[in-house]
PDB file of C-alpha atoms in Angstrom:
ATOM      1  CA  ALA R   1     234.840  -6.596 176.833  1.00  0.00           C
ATOM      2  CA  ILE R   2     233.087  -3.762 175.088  1.00  0.00           C
ATOM      3  CA  VAL R   3     230.239  -4.743 172.830  1.00  0.00           C
ATOM      4  CA  ILE R   4     228.877  -2.029 170.592  1.00  0.00           C
ATOM      5  CA  VAL R   5     225.403  -2.743 169.325  1.00  0.00           C
ATOM      6  CA  LEU R   6     223.999  -0.723 166.470  1.00  0.00           C
ATOM      7  CA  ASN R   7     220.250  -0.755 166.999  1.00  0.00           C
ATOM      8  CA  LYS R   8     217.946   0.520 164.268  1.00  0.00           C
ATOM      9  CA  TRP R   9     220.646  -0.720 161.903  1.00  0.00           C
ATOM     10  CA  ASP R  10     218.085  -0.914 159.092  1.00  0.00           C
ATOM     11  CA  LEU R  11     218.513   2.785 158.446  1.00  0.00           C
ATOM     12  CA  ILE R  12     221.956   2.012 157.059  1.00  0.00           C
ATOM     13  CA  ALA R  13     221.886   0.597 153.546  1.00  0.00           C
ATOM     14  CA  THR R  14     222.544  -3.138 153.521  1.00  0.00           C
ATOM     15  CA  GLU R  15     225.531  -2.844 151.226  1.00  0.00           C
ATOM     16  CA  ASP R  16     227.162  -0.299 153.600  1.00  0.00           C
ATOM     17  CA  ARG R  17     227.016  -2.438 156.746  1.00  0.00           C
ATOM     18  CA  PRO R  18     229.995  -4.717 156.048  1.00  0.00           C
ATOM     19  CA  GLN R  19     232.140  -1.664 155.313  1.00  0.00           C
ATOM     20  CA  ILE R  20     231.107   0.053 158.547  1.00  0.00           C
ATOM     21  CA  LEU R  21     231.945  -3.067 160.560  1.00  0.00           C
ATOM     22  CA  ALA R  22     235.258  -3.403 158.718  1.00  0.00           C
ATOM     23  CA  ASP R  23     236.103   0.251 159.443  1.00  0.00           C
ATOM     24  CA  VAL R  24     235.430  -0.172 163.171  1.00  0.00           C
ATOM     25  CA  HIS R  25     237.522  -3.339 163.152  1.00  0.00           C
ATOM     26  CA  ASP R  26     240.400  -1.635 161.342  1.00  0.00           C
ATOM     27  CA  ARG R  27     240.373   1.528 163.450  1.00  0.00           C
ATOM     28  CA  LEU R  28     239.606   0.144 166.895  1.00  0.00           C
ATOM     29  CA  GLY R  29     240.576  -3.499 166.582  1.00  0.00           C
ATOM     30  CA  PHE R  30     237.078  -4.640 167.561  1.00  0.00           C
ATOM     31  CA  LEU R  31     235.789  -7.993 166.426  1.00  0.00           C
ATOM     32  CA  ALA R  32     233.170  -7.225 163.759  1.00  0.00           C
ATOM     33  CA  LEU R  33     230.144  -9.543 163.673  1.00  0.00           C
ATOM     34  CA  PHE R  34     227.564  -9.249 160.936  1.00  0.00           C
ATOM     35  CA  GLU R  35     224.470 -11.426 161.212  1.00  0.00           C
ATOM     36  CA  GLU R  36     223.819 -13.659 158.221  1.00  0.00           C
ATOM     37  CA  THR R  37     220.027 -13.973 158.110  1.00  0.00           C
ATOM     38  CA  ARG R  38     220.022 -16.095 154.963  1.00  0.00           C
ATOM     39  CA  THR R  39     221.249 -19.073 156.984  1.00  0.00           C
ATOM     40  CA  ASN R  40     218.101 -19.103 159.144  1.00  0.00           C
ATOM     41  CA  PRO R  41     216.135 -22.075 157.782  1.00  0.00           C
ATOM     42  CA  TYR R  42     212.842 -20.652 159.078  1.00  0.00           C
ATOM     43  CA  LEU R  43     212.838 -17.487 156.953  1.00  0.00           C
ATOM     44  CA  PRO R  44     211.202 -18.945 153.810  1.00  0.00           C
ATOM     45  CA  ASP R  45     208.480 -20.603 155.904  1.00  0.00           C
ATOM     46  CA  PHE R  46     208.012 -17.437 157.953  1.00  0.00           C
ATOM     47  CA  TYR R  47     207.389 -15.303 154.871  1.00  0.00           C
ATOM     48  CA  ARG R  48     204.805 -17.801 153.618  1.00  0.00           C
ATOM     49  CA  GLU R  49     202.948 -18.171 156.941  1.00  0.00           C
ATOM     50  CA  MET R  50     204.053 -15.646 159.532  1.00  0.00           C
ATOM     51  CA  ARG R  51     201.767 -16.570 162.434  1.00  0.00           C
ATOM     52  CA  ARG R  52     202.769 -20.228 162.206  1.00  0.00           C
ATOM     53  CA  TRP R  53     206.531 -19.641 161.988  1.00  0.00           C
ATOM     54  CA  ALA R  54     207.100 -16.424 164.010  1.00  0.00           C
ATOM     55  CA  LEU R  55     208.025 -18.225 167.244  1.00  0.00           C
ATOM     56  CA  PRO R  56     210.419 -20.785 165.696  1.00  0.00           C
ATOM     57  CA  LEU R  57     212.049 -18.025 163.644  1.00  0.00           C
ATOM     58  CA  GLN R  58     212.605 -15.801 166.677  1.00  0.00           C
ATOM     59  CA  LEU R  59     213.844 -18.710 168.799  1.00  0.00           C
ATOM     60  CA  ARG R  60     216.419 -19.559 166.131  1.00  0.00           C
ATOM     61  CA  PHE R  61     217.605 -15.945 165.970  1.00  0.00           C
ATOM     62  CA  LEU R  62     217.730 -15.767 169.773  1.00  0.00           C
ATOM     63  CA  ALA R  63     219.773 -18.974 170.060  1.00  0.00           C
ATOM     64  CA  GLU R  64     222.266 -17.799 167.432  1.00  0.00           C
ATOM     65  CA  ARG R  65     222.589 -14.334 168.974  1.00  0.00           C
ATOM     66  CA  VAL R  66     223.027 -15.674 172.521  1.00  0.00           C
ATOM     67  CA  GLU R  67     225.708 -18.091 171.326  1.00  0.00           C
ATOM     68  CA  ARG R  68     227.531 -15.294 169.494  1.00  0.00           C
ATOM     69  CA  THR R  69     227.392 -13.120 172.633  1.00  0.00           C
ATOM     70  CA  ARG R  70     228.647 -15.973 174.821  1.00  0.00           C
ATOM     71  CA  ASP R  71     231.549 -16.443 172.424  1.00  0.00           C
ATOM     72  CA  ILE R  72     232.479 -12.744 172.664  1.00  0.00           C
ATOM     73  CA  LEU R  73     232.355 -12.876 176.460  1.00  0.00           C
ATOM     74  CA  ARG R  74     234.402 -16.101 176.608  1.00  0.00           C
ATOM     75  CA  ARG R  75     237.047 -14.626 174.340  1.00  0.00           C
ATOM     76  CA  GLY R  76     237.191 -11.383 176.328  1.00  0.00           C
ATOM     77  CA  VAL R  77     237.368  -9.245 173.205  1.00  0.00           C
ATOM     78  CA  SER R  78     235.667  -6.011 172.240  1.00  0.00           C
ATOM     79  CA  ALA R  79     233.170  -6.390 169.428  1.00  0.00           C
ATOM     80  CA  ILE R  80     230.712  -4.536 167.258  1.00  0.00           C
ATOM     81  CA  GLN R  81     227.552  -6.371 166.201  1.00  0.00           C
ATOM     82  CA  ASP R  82     224.711  -5.439 163.919  1.00  0.00           C
ATOM     83  CA  ARG R  83     222.172  -7.567 165.809  1.00  0.00           C
ATOM     84  CA  THR R  84     222.257  -8.969 169.332  1.00  0.00           C
ATOM     85  CA  CYS R  85     220.125 -10.943 171.730  1.00  0.00           C
ATOM     86  CA  TYR R  86     219.643  -7.822 173.865  1.00  0.00           C
ATOM     87  CA  GLU R  87     217.199  -6.276 171.408  1.00  0.00           C
ATOM     88  CA  ASP R  88     215.261  -9.430 170.499  1.00  0.00           C
ATOM     89  CA  ALA R  89     212.338  -9.346 172.906  1.00  0.00           C
ATOM     90  CA  GLU R  90     211.772  -5.601 172.890  1.00  0.00           C
ATOM     91  CA  ILE R  91     212.116  -5.019 169.168  1.00  0.00           C
ATOM     92  CA  PHE R  92     211.679  -8.056 166.955  1.00  0.00           C
ATOM     93  CA  ALA R  93     209.405 -10.378 168.919  1.00  0.00           C
ATOM     94  CA  ARG R  94     207.347  -7.482 170.305  1.00  0.00           C
ATOM     95  CA  ASN R  95     206.778  -6.066 166.816  1.00  0.00           C
ATOM     96  CA  LEU R  96     205.621  -9.449 165.538  1.00  0.00           C
ATOM     97  CA  TYR R  97     203.227  -9.721 168.490  1.00  0.00           C
ATOM     98  CA  GLU R  98     201.890  -6.165 168.136  1.00  0.00           C
ATOM     99  CA  MET R  99     201.355  -6.634 164.396  1.00  0.00           C
ATOM    100  CA  GLY R 100     199.357  -9.819 165.068  1.00  0.00           C
ATOM    101  CA  ARG R 101     201.976 -12.099 163.538  1.00  0.00           C
ATOM    102  CA  MET R 102     202.745 -13.839 166.840  1.00  0.00           C
ATOM    103  CA  ASP R 103     199.963 -14.843 169.203  1.00  0.00           C
ATOM    104  CA  GLU R 104     199.959 -13.950 172.900  1.00  0.00           C
ATOM    105  CA  ARG R 105     200.837 -17.463 174.101  1.00  0.00           C
ATOM    106  CA  ASP R 106     203.878 -17.673 171.801  1.00  0.00           C
ATOM    107  CA  TYR R 107     205.001 -14.156 172.694  1.00  0.00           C
ATOM    108  CA  SER R 108     204.711 -14.887 176.418  1.00  0.00           C
ATOM    109  CA  THR R 109     206.715 -18.092 175.992  1.00  0.00           C
ATOM    110  CA  TYR R 110     209.372 -16.267 173.999  1.00  0.00           C
ATOM    111  CA  VAL R 111     209.691 -13.422 176.526  1.00  0.00           C
ATOM    112  CA  SER R 112     209.941 -15.886 179.439  1.00  0.00           C
ATOM    113  CA  LEU R 113     212.728 -17.808 177.737  1.00  0.00           C
ATOM    114  CA  PHE R 114     214.463 -14.568 176.743  1.00  0.00           C
ATOM    115  CA  HIS R 115     214.560 -13.345 180.363  1.00  0.00           C
ATOM    116  CA  VAL R 116     215.920 -16.650 181.643  1.00  0.00           C
ATOM    117  CA  MET R 117     218.669 -16.605 179.010  1.00  0.00           C
ATOM    118  CA  MET R 118     219.594 -12.982 179.747  1.00  0.00           C
ATOM    119  CA  GLU R 119     220.272 -13.854 183.392  1.00  0.00           C
ATOM    120  CA  TYR R 120     223.342 -15.765 182.208  1.00  0.00           C
ATOM    121  CA  LEU R 121     224.816 -12.999 180.052  1.00  0.00           C
ATOM    122  CA  LYS R 122     226.658  -9.844 180.970  1.00  0.00           C
ATOM    123  CA  PRO R 123     225.021  -6.835 179.292  1.00  0.00           C
ATOM    124  CA  PRO R 124     227.117  -4.834 176.829  1.00  0.00           C
ATOM    125  CA  ASP R 125     229.267  -1.979 178.118  1.00  0.00           C
ATOM    126  CA  LEU R 126     227.949   0.310 175.405  1.00  0.00           C
ATOM    127  CA  MET R 127     224.975   0.289 173.074  1.00  0.00           C
ATOM    128  CA  VAL R 128     224.632   2.743 170.220  1.00  0.00           C
ATOM    129  CA  TYR R 129     221.073   3.523 169.234  1.00  0.00           C
ATOM    130  CA  LEU R 130     220.518   5.090 165.826  1.00  0.00           C
ATOM    131  CA  ARG R 131     217.138   6.759 165.351  1.00  0.00           C
ATOM    132  CA  ALA R 132     215.342   7.346 162.061  1.00  0.00           C
ATOM    133  CA  SER R 133     211.850   8.227 160.945  1.00  0.00           C
ATOM    134  CA  VAL R 134     209.382   5.459 160.148  1.00  0.00           C
ATOM    135  CA  ASP R 135     209.476   6.518 156.490  1.00  0.00           C
ATOM    136  CA  THR R 136     213.275   6.190 156.357  1.00  0.00           C
ATOM    137  CA  LEU R 137     213.212   2.797 158.075  1.00  0.00           C
ATOM    138  CA  THR R 138     210.419   1.536 155.813  1.00  0.00           C
ATOM    139  CA  LYS R 139     212.350   2.526 152.680  1.00  0.00           C
ATOM    140  CA  GLN R 140     215.522   0.870 153.951  1.00  0.00           C
ATOM    141  CA  ILE R 141     213.738  -2.300 155.043  1.00  0.00           C
ATOM    142  CA  ARG R 142     211.925  -2.569 151.720  1.00  0.00           C
ATOM    143  CA  GLY R 143     215.196  -2.139 149.882  1.00  0.00           C
ATOM    144  CA  ALA R 144     217.033  -4.642 152.054  1.00  0.00           C
ATOM    145  CA  TRP R 145     214.344  -7.291 152.082  1.00  0.00           C
ATOM    146  CA  ALA R 146     212.917  -6.862 148.598  1.00  0.00           C
ATOM    147  CA  THR R 147     215.296  -9.427 147.191  1.00  0.00           C
ATOM    148  CA  GLN R 148     214.779 -11.866 150.065  1.00  0.00           C
ATOM    149  CA  VAL R 149     210.998 -12.080 150.298  1.00  0.00           C
ATOM    150  CA  LYS R 150     208.528 -13.680 147.971  1.00  0.00           C
ATOM    151  CA  ASP R 151     206.332 -11.189 146.136  1.00  0.00           C
ATOM    152  CA  THR R 152     202.588 -11.573 146.047  1.00  0.00           C
ATOM    153  CA  GLY R 153     200.898  -9.464 143.445  1.00  0.00           C
ATOM    154  CA  GLY R 154     203.934  -7.221 143.240  1.00  0.00           C
ATOM    155  CA  LYS R 155     203.961  -6.500 146.991  1.00  0.00           C
ATOM    156  CA  PRO R 156     206.317  -8.173 149.499  1.00  0.00           C
ATOM    157  CA  VAL R 157     204.568 -10.567 151.879  1.00  0.00           C
ATOM    158  CA  TRP R 158     206.119  -8.865 154.916  1.00  0.00           C
ATOM    159  CA  ALA R 159     204.266  -5.650 154.127  1.00  0.00           C
ATOM    160  CA  GLY R 160     201.050  -7.400 155.152  1.00  0.00           C
ATOM    161  CA  LYS R 161     199.231  -6.394 151.977  1.00  0.00           C
TER     162      LYS R 161
END
């Protein structure tokens, strides 16, 4: 199975992602998997109190992403995903830790569990990494998340301001 992973996906406007996945599906016959973050029950709590909810949030995302990857491997199909378990520890959890939104003990626990889980998965045959400037990513993230986060004084909570 070929699994294409589009890292740094935030540089693509949110409304364009389903169309890109649909195009790859139509042209190559790949299974297109788009992560639905709104179903993660930890997100509202996380945006209210990030340090408290960072670990449960990331564990939920990891469990969902590992299960989705296992399903792809079981089915033996080629797929394109917007988010996968392979990027979790090095991108999402690490950023939360480095920004002080996940403490060292929680981060260490998360990384340990991540590595154990990865031992049971075959890595993707191909990963596509899209690079953008911090300014571009910040604008895209603000646009994508602005409607999903609670504002405090006119500024999204995730911005840390």
